[in-house]
Tab-separated table of C-alpha atoms in Angstrom:
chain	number	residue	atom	x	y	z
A	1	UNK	CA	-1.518	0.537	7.492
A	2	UNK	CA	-1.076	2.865	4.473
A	3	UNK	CA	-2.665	0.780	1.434
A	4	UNK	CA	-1.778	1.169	-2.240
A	5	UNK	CA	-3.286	4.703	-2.917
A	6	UNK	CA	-0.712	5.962	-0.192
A	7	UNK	CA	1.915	4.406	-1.424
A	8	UNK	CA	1.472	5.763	-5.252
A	9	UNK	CA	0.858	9.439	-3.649
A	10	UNK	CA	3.994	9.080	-1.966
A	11	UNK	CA	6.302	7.850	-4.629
A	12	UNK	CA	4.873	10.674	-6.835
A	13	UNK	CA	5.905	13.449	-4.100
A	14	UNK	CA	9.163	11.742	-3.807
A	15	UNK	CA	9.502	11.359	-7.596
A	16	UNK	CA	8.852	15.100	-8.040
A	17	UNK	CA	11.041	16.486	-5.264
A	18	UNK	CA	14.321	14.183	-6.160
A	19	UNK	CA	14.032	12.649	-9.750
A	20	UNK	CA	16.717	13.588	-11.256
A	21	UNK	CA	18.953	15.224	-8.759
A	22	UNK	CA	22.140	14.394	-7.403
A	23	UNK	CA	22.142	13.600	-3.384
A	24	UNK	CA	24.190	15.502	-1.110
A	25	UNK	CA	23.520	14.052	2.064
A	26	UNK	CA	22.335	10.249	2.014
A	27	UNK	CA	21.599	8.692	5.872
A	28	UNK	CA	20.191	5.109	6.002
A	29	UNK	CA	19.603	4.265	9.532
A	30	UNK	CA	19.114	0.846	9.390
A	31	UNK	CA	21.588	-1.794	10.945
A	32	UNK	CA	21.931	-3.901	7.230
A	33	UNK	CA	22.387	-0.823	5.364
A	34	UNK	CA	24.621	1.377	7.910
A	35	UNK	CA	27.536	1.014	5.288
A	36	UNK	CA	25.665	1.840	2.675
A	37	UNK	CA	26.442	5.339	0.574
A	38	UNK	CA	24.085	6.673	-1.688
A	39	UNK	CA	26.046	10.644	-1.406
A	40	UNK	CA	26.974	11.971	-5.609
A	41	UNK	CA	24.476	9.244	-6.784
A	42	UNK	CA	21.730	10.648	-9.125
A	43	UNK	CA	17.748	9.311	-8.379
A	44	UNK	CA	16.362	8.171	-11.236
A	45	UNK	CA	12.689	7.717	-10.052
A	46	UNK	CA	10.514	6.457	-7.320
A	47	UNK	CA	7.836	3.869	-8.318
A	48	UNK	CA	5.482	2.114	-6.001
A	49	UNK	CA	4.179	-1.343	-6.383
A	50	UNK	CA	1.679	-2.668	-3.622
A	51	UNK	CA	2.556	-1.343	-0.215
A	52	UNK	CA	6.181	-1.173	-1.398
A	53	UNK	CA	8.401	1.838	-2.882
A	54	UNK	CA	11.688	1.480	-5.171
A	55	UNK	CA	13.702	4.324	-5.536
A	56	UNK	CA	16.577	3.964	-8.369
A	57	UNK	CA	19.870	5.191	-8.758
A	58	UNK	CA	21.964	5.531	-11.594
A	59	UNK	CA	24.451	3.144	-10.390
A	60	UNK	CA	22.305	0.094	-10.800
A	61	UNK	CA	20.903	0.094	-6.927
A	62	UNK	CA	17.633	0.672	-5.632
A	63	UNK	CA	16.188	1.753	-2.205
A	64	UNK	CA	13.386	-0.221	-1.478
A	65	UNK	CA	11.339	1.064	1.884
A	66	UNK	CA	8.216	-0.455	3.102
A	67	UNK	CA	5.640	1.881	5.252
A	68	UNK	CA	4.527	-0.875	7.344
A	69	UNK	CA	1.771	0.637	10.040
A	70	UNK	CA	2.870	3.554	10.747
A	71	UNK	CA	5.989	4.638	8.553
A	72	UNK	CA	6.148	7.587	5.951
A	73	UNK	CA	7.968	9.718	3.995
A	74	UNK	CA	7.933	13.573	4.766
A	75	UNK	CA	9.572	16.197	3.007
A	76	UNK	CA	11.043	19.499	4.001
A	77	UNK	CA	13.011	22.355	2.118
A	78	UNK	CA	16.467	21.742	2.506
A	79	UNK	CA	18.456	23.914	5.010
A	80	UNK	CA	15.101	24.801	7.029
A	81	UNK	CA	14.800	23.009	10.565
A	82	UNK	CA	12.673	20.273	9.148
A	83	UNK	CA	15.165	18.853	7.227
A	84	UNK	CA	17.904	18.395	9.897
A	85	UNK	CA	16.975	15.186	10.346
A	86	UNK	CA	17.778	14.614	13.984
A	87	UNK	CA	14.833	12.697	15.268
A	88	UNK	CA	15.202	9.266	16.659
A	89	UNK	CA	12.793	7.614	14.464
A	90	UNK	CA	14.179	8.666	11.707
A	91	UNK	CA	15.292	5.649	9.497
A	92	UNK	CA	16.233	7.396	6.229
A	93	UNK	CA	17.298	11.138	5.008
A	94	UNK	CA	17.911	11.387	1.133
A	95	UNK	CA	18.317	15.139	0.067
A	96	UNK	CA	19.188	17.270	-2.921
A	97	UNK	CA	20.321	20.847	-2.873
A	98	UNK	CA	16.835	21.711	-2.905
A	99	UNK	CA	14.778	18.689	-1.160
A	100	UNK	CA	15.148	16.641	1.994
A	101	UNK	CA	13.331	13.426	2.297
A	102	UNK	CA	12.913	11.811	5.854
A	103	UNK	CA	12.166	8.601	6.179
A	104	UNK	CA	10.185	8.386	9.229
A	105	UNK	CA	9.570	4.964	10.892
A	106	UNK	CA	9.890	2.693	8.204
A	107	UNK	CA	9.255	-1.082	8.476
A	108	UNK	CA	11.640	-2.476	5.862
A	109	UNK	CA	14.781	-0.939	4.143
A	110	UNK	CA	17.298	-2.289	2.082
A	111	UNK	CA	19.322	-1.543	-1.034
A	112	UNK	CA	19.661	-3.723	-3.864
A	113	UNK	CA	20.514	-4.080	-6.948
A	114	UNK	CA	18.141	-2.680	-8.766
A	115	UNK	CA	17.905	-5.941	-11.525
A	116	UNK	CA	17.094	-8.024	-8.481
A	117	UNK	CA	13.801	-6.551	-8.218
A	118	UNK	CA	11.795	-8.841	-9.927
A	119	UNK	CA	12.980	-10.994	-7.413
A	120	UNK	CA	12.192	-9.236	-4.467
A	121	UNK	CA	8.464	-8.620	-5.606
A	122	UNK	CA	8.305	-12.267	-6.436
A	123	UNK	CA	5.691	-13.469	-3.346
A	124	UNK	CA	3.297	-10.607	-4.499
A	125	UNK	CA	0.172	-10.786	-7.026
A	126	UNK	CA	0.188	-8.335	-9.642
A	127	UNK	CA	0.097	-4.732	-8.511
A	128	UNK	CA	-3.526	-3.527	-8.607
A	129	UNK	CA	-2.387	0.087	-9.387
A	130	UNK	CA	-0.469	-0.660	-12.529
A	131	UNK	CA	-0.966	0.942	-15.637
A	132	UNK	CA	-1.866	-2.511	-17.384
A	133	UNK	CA	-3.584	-4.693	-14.803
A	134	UNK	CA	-2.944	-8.540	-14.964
A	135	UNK	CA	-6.241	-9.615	-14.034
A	136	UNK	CA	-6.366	-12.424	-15.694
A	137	UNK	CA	-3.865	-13.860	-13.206
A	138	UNK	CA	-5.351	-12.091	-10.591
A	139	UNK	CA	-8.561	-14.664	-10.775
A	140	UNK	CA	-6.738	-17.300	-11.120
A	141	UNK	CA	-4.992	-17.022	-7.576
A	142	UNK	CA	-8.099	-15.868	-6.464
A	143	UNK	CA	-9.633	-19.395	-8.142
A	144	UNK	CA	-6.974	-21.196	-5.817
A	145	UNK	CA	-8.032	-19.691	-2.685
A	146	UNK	CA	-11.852	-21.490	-2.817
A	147	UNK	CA	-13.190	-21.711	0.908
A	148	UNK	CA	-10.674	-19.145	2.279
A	149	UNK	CA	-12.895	-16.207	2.601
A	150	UNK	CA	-13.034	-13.371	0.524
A	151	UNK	CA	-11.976	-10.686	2.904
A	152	UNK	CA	-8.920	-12.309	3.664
A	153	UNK	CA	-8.224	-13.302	-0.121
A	154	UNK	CA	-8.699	-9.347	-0.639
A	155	UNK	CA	-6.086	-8.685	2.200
A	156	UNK	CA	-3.283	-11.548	0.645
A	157	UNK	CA	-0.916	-9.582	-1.125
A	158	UNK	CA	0.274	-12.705	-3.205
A	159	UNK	CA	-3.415	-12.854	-4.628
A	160	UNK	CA	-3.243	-9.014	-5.521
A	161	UNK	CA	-0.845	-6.003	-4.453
A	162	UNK	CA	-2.019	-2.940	-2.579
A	163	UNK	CA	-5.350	-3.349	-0.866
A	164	UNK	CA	-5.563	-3.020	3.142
A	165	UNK	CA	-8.392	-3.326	5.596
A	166	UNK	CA	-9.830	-0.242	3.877
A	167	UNK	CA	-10.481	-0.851	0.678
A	168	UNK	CA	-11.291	-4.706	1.621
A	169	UNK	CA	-13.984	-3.246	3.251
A	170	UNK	CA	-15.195	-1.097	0.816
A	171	UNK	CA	-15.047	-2.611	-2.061
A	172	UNK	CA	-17.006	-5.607	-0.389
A	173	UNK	CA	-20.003	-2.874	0.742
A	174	UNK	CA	-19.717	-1.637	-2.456
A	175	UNK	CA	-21.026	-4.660	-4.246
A	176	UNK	CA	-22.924	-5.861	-1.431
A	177	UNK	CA	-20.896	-9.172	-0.214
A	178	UNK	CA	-20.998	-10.718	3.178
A	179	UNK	CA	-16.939	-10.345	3.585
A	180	UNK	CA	-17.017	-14.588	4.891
A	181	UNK	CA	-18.167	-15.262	1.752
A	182	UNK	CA	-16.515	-18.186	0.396
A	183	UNK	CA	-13.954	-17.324	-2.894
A	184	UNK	CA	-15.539	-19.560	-4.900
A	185	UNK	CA	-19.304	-18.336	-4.132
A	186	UNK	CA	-18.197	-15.191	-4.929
A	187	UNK	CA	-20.651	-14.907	-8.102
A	188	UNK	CA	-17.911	-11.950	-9.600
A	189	UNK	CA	-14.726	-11.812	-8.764
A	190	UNK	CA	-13.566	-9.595	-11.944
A	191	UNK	CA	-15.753	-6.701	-10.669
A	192	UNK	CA	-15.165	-7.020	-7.181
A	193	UNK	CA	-11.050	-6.454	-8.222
A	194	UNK	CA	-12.292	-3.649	-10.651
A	195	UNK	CA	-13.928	-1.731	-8.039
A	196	UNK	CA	-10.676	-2.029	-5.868
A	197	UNK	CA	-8.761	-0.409	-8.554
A	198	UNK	CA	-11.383	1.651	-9.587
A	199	UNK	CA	-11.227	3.279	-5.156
A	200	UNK	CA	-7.992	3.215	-5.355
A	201	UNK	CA	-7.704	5.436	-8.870
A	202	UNK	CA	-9.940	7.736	-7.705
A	203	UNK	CA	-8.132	8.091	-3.955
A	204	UNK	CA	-4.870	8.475	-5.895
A	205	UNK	CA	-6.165	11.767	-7.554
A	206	UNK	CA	-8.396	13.071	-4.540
A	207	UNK	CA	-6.341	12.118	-1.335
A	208	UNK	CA	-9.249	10.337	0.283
A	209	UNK	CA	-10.377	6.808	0.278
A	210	UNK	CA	-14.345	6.416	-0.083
A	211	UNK	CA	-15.219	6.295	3.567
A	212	UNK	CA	-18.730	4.505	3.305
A	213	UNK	CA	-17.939	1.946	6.124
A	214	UNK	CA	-14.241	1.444	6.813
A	215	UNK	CA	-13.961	2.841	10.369
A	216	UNK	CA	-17.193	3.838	10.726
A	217	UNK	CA	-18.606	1.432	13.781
A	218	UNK	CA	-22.505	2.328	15.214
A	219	UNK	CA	-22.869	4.620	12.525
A	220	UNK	CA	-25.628	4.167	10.036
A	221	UNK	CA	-25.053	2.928	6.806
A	222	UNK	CA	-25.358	5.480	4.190
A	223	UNK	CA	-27.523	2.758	2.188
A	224	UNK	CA	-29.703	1.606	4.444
A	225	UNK	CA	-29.312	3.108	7.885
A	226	UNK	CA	-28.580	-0.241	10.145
A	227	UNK	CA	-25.472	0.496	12.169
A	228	UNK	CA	-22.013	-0.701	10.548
A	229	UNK	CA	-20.670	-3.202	12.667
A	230	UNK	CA	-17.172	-4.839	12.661
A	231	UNK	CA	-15.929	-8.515	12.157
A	232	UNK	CA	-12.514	-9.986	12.158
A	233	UNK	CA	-10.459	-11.808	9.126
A	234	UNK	CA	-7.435	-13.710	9.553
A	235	UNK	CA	-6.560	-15.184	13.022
A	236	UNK	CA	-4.157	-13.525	15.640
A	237	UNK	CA	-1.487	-12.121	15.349
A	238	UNK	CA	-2.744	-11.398	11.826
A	239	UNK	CA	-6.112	-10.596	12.330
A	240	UNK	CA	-7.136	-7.963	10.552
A	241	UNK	CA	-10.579	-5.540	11.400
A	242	UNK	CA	-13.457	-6.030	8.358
A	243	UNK	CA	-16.184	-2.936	8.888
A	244	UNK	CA	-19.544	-3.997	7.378
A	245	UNK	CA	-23.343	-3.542	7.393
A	246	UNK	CA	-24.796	-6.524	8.540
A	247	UNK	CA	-27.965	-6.108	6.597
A	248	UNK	CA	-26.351	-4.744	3.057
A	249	UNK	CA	-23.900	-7.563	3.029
A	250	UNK	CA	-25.929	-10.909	4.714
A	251	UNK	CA	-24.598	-14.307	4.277
């Protein structure tokens, strides 16, 4: 599932292909928003926040698009094949005289207006990406959680906005924590958020996440060498995979 870093990366493409640009062709193929018609409307800007993406218009609405597992957003020159726009799992074409973008297997669309936002952002912590991070009320959700574990506080996007399996799992073998770790034996909480933000920051500006365990089962652990081995957090049908070396991060 594409995790906060993804998200940012994508509303910066989208910000720089159709910020301030009037739409010519607006599709939204999406049974609540069929009716819907973007077409003359000027974007004003694409901003992410978590794992979601709000792009405004100058008519007081905003497109808001979650990526779910396996959506994105592509872009394609406009009036080159790409940007026809003709495949099936397409949910969403915006495009400009220069830019197409194609919404491609999204798992959430809907327009709003765009001063109902607050509200629709409500459920989620504070968005660990933002330019002035509310950590302070970070910790204290976390505080609330106590016994729940700390891989799955990590993954709860009311606690904090924008981390996935990923950088769960890295920023847990990054400080060495058993990821079943109680929340409230977790002796720093403060760092353990600050070297989320801190992955995500620098996968933002490079493209890659840091790739020290996530995904990475039977291979040796670039610390110590034992083979990374995989756990589960959550239970089904929202379990979630937790990579981890079983001697770097002991109970």
């Amino acid at each position: 599932m594409p995790e906060g870093d993804i998200l940012r990366r994508t509303a910066t493409r989208l910000d720089e292909a159709l910020a301030g640009q009037v739409l010519e062709r607006a599709e939204l193929r999406w049974p609540t928003a069929a009716g819907v018609d973007l077409t003359g409307r000027t974007v004003l800007g694409t901003r992410s926040y978590g794992k979601h993406l709000l792009t405004r218009f100058d008519d007081g609405r905003t497109l808001h698009t979650h990526l779910r597992m396996d959506g994105e957003w592509r872009l394609a020159r406009t009036g080159t094949p790409a940007a026809r726009g003709r495949a099936p799992e397409l949910r969403a074409v915006l495009a400009t005289s220069r830019w197409t973008a194609l919404g491609r297997l999204l798992g959430m669309l809907d327009v709003l207006p765009t001063r109902d936002e607050p509200r629709l952002l409500a459920h989620l912590g504070p968005d660990l990406l933002a330019d002035e991070l509310a950590l302070d009320e970070i910790l204290e959700r976390w505080r609330s959680a106590a016994d729940v574990p700390a891989a799955e506080v990590l993954l709860d996007q009311r606690v904090a906005a924008g981390i996935g399996t990923i950088y769960c799992a890295e920023s847990l073998f990054a400080l060495r924590l058993w990821p079943w770790t109680p929340a409230r034996e977790v002796p720093d909480p403060r760092r353990l958020y600050l070297t989320a933000r801190q992955q995500l920051q620098r996968a933002v500006l490079t493209g890659f996440p840091p790739g020290r365990v996530h995904g990475r089962l039977r291979q040796p652990c670039p610390r110590c060498g034992t083979p990374i081995t995989v756990g589960q957090a959550r239970q089904p049908p929202m379990q979630r995979p937790v990579f981890y070396c079983p001697s770097c991060q002991r109970p």
